[in-house]
Tab-separated table of C-alpha atoms and ligand atoms in Angstrom:
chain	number	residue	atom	x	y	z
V	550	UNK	CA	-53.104	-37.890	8.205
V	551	UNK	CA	-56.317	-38.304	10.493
V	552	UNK	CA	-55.556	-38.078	14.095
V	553	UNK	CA	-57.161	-38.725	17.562
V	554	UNK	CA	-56.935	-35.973	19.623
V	555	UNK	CA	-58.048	-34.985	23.430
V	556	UNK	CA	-58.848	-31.530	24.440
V	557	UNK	CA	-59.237	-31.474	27.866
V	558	UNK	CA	-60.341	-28.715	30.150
V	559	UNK	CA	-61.576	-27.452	33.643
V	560	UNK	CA	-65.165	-25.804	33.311
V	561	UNK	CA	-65.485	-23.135	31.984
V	562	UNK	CA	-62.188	-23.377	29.694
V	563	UNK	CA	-64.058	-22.930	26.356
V	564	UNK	CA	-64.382	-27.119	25.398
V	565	UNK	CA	-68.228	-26.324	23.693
V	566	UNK	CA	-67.240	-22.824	22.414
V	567	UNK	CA	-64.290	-24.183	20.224
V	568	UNK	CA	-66.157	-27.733	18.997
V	569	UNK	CA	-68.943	-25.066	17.506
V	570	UNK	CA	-65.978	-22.508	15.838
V	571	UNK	CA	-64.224	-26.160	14.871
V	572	UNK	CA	-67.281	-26.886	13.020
V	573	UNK	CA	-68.329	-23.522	11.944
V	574	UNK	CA	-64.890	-23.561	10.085
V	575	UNK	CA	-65.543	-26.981	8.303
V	576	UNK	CA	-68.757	-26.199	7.441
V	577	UNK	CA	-67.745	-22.405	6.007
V	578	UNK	CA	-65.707	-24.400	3.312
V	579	UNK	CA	-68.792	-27.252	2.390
V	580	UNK	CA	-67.166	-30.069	4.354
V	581	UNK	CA	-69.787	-31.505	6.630
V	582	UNK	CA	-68.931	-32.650	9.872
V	583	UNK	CA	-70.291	-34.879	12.731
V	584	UNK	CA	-70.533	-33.629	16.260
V	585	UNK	CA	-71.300	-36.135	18.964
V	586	UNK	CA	-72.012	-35.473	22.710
V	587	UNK	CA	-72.950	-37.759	25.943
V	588	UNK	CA	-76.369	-39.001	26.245
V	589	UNK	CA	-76.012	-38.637	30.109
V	590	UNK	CA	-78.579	-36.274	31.672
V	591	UNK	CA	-76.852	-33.542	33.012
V	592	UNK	CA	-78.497	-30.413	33.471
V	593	UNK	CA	-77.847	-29.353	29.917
V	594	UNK	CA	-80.630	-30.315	27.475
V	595	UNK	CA	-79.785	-34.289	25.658
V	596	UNK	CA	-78.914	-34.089	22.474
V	597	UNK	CA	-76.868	-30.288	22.859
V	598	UNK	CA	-73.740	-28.769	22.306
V	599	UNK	CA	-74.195	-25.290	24.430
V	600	UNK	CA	-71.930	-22.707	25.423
V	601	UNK	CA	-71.860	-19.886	28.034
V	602	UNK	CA	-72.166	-17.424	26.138
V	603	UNK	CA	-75.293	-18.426	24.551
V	604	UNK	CA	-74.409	-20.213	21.367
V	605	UNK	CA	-75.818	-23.841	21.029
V	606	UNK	CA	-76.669	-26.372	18.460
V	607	UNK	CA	-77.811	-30.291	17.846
V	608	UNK	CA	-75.381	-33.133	18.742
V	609	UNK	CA	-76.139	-36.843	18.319
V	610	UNK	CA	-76.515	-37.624	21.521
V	611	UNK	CA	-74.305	-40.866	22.458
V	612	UNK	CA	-75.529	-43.665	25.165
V	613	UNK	CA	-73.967	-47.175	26.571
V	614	UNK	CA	-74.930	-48.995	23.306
V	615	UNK	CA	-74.088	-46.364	20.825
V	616	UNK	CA	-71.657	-47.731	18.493
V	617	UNK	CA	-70.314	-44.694	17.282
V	618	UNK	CA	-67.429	-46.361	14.691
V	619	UNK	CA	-70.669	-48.217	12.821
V	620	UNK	CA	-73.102	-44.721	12.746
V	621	UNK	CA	-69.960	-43.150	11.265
V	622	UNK	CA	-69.123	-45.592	8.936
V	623	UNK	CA	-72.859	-45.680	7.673
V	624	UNK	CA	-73.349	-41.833	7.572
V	625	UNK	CA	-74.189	-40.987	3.854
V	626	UNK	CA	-72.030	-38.194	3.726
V	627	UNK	CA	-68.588	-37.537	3.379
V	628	UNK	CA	-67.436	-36.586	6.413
V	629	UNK	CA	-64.285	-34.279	7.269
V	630	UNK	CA	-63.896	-34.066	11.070
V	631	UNK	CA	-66.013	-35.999	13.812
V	632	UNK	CA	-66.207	-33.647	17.214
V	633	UNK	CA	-67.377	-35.390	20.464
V	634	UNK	CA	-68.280	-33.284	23.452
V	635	UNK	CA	-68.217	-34.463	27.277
V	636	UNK	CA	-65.898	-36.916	26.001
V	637	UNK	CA	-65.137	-37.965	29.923
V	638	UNK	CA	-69.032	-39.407	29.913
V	639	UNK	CA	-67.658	-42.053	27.149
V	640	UNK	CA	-66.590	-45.864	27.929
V	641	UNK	CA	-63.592	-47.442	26.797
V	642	UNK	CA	-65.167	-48.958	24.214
V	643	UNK	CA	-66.558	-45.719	22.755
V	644	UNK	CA	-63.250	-44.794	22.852
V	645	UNK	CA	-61.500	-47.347	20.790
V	646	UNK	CA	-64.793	-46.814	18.573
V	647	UNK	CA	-63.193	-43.023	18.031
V	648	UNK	CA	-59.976	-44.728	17.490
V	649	UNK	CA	-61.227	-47.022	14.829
V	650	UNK	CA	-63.046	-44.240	12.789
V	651	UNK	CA	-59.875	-42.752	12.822
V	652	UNK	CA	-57.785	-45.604	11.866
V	653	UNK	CA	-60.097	-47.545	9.519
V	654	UNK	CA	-61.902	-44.472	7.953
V	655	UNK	CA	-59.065	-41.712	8.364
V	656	UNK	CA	-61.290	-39.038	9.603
V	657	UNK	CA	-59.880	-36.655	12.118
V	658	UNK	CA	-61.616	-36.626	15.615
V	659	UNK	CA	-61.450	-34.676	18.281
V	660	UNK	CA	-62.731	-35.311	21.509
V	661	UNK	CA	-63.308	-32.481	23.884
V	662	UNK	CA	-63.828	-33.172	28.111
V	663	UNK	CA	-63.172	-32.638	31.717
V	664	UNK	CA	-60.153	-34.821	32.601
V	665	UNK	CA	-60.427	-35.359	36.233
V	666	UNK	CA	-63.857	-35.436	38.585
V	667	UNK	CA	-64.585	-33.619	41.726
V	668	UNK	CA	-62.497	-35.939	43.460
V	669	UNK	CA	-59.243	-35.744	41.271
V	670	UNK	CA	-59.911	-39.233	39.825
V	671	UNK	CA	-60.109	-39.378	35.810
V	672	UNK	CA	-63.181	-40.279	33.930
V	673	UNK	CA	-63.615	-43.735	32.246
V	674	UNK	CA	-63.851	-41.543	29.018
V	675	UNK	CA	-60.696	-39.044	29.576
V	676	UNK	CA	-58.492	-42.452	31.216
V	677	UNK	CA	-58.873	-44.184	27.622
V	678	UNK	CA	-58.456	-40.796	25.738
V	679	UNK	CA	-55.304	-40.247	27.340
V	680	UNK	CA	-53.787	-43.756	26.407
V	681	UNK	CA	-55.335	-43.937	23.073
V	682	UNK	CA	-55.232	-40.028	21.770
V	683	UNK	CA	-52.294	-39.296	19.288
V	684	UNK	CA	-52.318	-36.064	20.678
V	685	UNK	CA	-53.217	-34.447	23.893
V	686	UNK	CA	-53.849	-30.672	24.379
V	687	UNK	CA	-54.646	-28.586	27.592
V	688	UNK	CA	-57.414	-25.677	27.340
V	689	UNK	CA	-56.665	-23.644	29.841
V	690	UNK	CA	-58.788	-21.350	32.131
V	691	UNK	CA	-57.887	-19.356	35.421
V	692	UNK	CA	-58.949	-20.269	39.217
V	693	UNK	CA	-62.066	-19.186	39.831
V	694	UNK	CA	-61.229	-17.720	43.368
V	695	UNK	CA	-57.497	-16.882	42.474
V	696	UNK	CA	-54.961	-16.020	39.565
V	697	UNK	CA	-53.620	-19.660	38.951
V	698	UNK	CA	-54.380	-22.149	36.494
V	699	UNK	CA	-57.571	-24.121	36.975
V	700	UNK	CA	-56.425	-27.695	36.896
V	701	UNK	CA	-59.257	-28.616	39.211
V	702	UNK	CA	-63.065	-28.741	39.145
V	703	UNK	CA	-64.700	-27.782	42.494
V	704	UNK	CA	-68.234	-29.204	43.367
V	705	UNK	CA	-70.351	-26.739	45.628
V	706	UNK	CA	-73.800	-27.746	47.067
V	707	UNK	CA	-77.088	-25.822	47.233
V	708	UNK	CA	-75.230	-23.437	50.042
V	709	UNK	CA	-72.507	-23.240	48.168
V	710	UNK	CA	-69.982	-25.193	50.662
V	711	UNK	CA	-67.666	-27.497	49.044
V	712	UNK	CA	-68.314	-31.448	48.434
V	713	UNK	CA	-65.904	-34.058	48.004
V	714	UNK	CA	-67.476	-37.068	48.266
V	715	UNK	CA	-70.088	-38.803	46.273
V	716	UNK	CA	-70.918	-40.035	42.622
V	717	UNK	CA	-68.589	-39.360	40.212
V	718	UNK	CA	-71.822	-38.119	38.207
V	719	UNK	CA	-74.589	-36.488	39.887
V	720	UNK	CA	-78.032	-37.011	38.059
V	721	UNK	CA	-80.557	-34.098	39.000
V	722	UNK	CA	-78.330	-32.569	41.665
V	723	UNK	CA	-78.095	-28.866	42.455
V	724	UNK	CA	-74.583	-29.253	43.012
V	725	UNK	CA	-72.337	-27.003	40.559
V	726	UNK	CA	-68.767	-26.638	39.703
V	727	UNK	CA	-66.198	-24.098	39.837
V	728	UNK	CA	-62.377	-24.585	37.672
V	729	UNK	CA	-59.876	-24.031	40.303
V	730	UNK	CA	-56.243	-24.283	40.988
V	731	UNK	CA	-54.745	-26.966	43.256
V	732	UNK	CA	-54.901	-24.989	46.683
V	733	UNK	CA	-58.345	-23.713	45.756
V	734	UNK	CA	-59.183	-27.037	45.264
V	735	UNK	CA	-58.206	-28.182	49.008
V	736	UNK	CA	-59.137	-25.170	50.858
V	737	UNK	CA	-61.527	-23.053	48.582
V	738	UNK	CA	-62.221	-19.323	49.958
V	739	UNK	CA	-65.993	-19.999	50.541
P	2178	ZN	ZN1	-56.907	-20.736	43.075
C-alpha cells in the first residue's frame, strides 16, 4: 500500500545521501522513479539533489505554481516511488498535491526536510507533512559542538557568531548552519 512519509532531519543528518541510495535501489531493479526538490535559491545549484560527500544528481526543481500531483499524473512512465528533497521549502498545497499522488495514483512518496528553522518554528512544508504524512521518521545526527542529539539547526553569520532573528529563508546570505542539541542551540560554544 503506497504511503506518505516524512523524513525529517537537522543538517547534516544524511536527508540527500539516502533520497540518492532510495533511488539508486529503485532504479538497480528497472523501476524508474521521480525525485523532486525546492525551486528556492539556496546556495545549492536549482534543479540538484547534492550531498556532502560529493554525490549529486538532477531533480525537477519545484516552485509556487508547480502542481506536482498533475506532472506526476502526466509522467509517461510508470513510476515506483516519488522522492522530494527540502520538503520544508513546500506549501500546503504542494503538500496535499504529495498526498493526492499517493492516494489517487498509489505511488509511495517520501518527502525528506529540515523540520524546524533557525528560530525553532516549523516550515510551511514540514507543518503540513507532519499532519498529513502516514508516517513520520527522525534521521538523526549528533551536536555539532557536543555528544547529544542534534534536534536543532544553528544559524552562524560571516564571523561565525550566532543569529536568531531574521527570515525564515535567507536568499544569498553567508549565513550557515550547524545541527545542534537543545543547549547548544541557546548558548552555542562559539
Ligand atoms: Zn550540543
Amino acid at each position: 500500500m503506497a504511503q506518505l512519509f516524512f523524513k525529517h532531519g537537522a543538517m547534516n543528518s544524511g536527508k540527500s545521501i539516502e533520497i540518492l541510495k532510495v533511488a539508486h535501489n529503485y532504479e538497480e531493479q528497472d523501476k524508474p522513479v521521480l525525485i523532486f526538490t525546492s525551486g528556492i535559491d539556496t546556495r545549492d545549484e536549482i534543479g540538484y539533489v547534492s550531498s556532502r560527500i560529493g554525490l549529486k544528481r538532477q531533480a525537477i526543481p519545484v516552485f509556487d505554481d508547480t502542481d506536482l500531483y498533475e506532472y506526476v499524473k502526466n509522467y509517461p512512465q510508470k513510476l515506483y516511488c516519488v522522492l522530494v528533497d527540502e520538503v520544508q521549502f513546500l506549501s500546503k498545497e504542494h503538500v496535499l498535491q504529495l498526498a493526492k499522488i499517493v492516494d489517487h495514483l498509489k505511488i509511495p512518496v517520501m518527502g525528506f526536510g529540515l523540520k524546524n528553522d533557525f528560530q525553532n518554528e516549523l516550515f510551511e512544508g514540514s507543518r503540513y507533512m507532519l499532519i498529513y504524512a502516514d508516517k513520520i521518521e527522525e534521521m538523526k545526527t549528533i551536536c555539532w559542538f557536543c555528544h547529544k542529539k542534534a534536534t536543532m539547526n544553528l544559524r552562524v553569520d560571516e564571523n561565525q557568531k550566532p543569529v536568531y532573528t531574521g527570515e525564515q529563508i535567507h536568499i544569498g546570505g553567508n549565513d550557515s548552519y550547524y545541527p545542534v542539541c537543545r543547549e547548544c542551540h541557546e548558548n552555542p560554544p562559539l
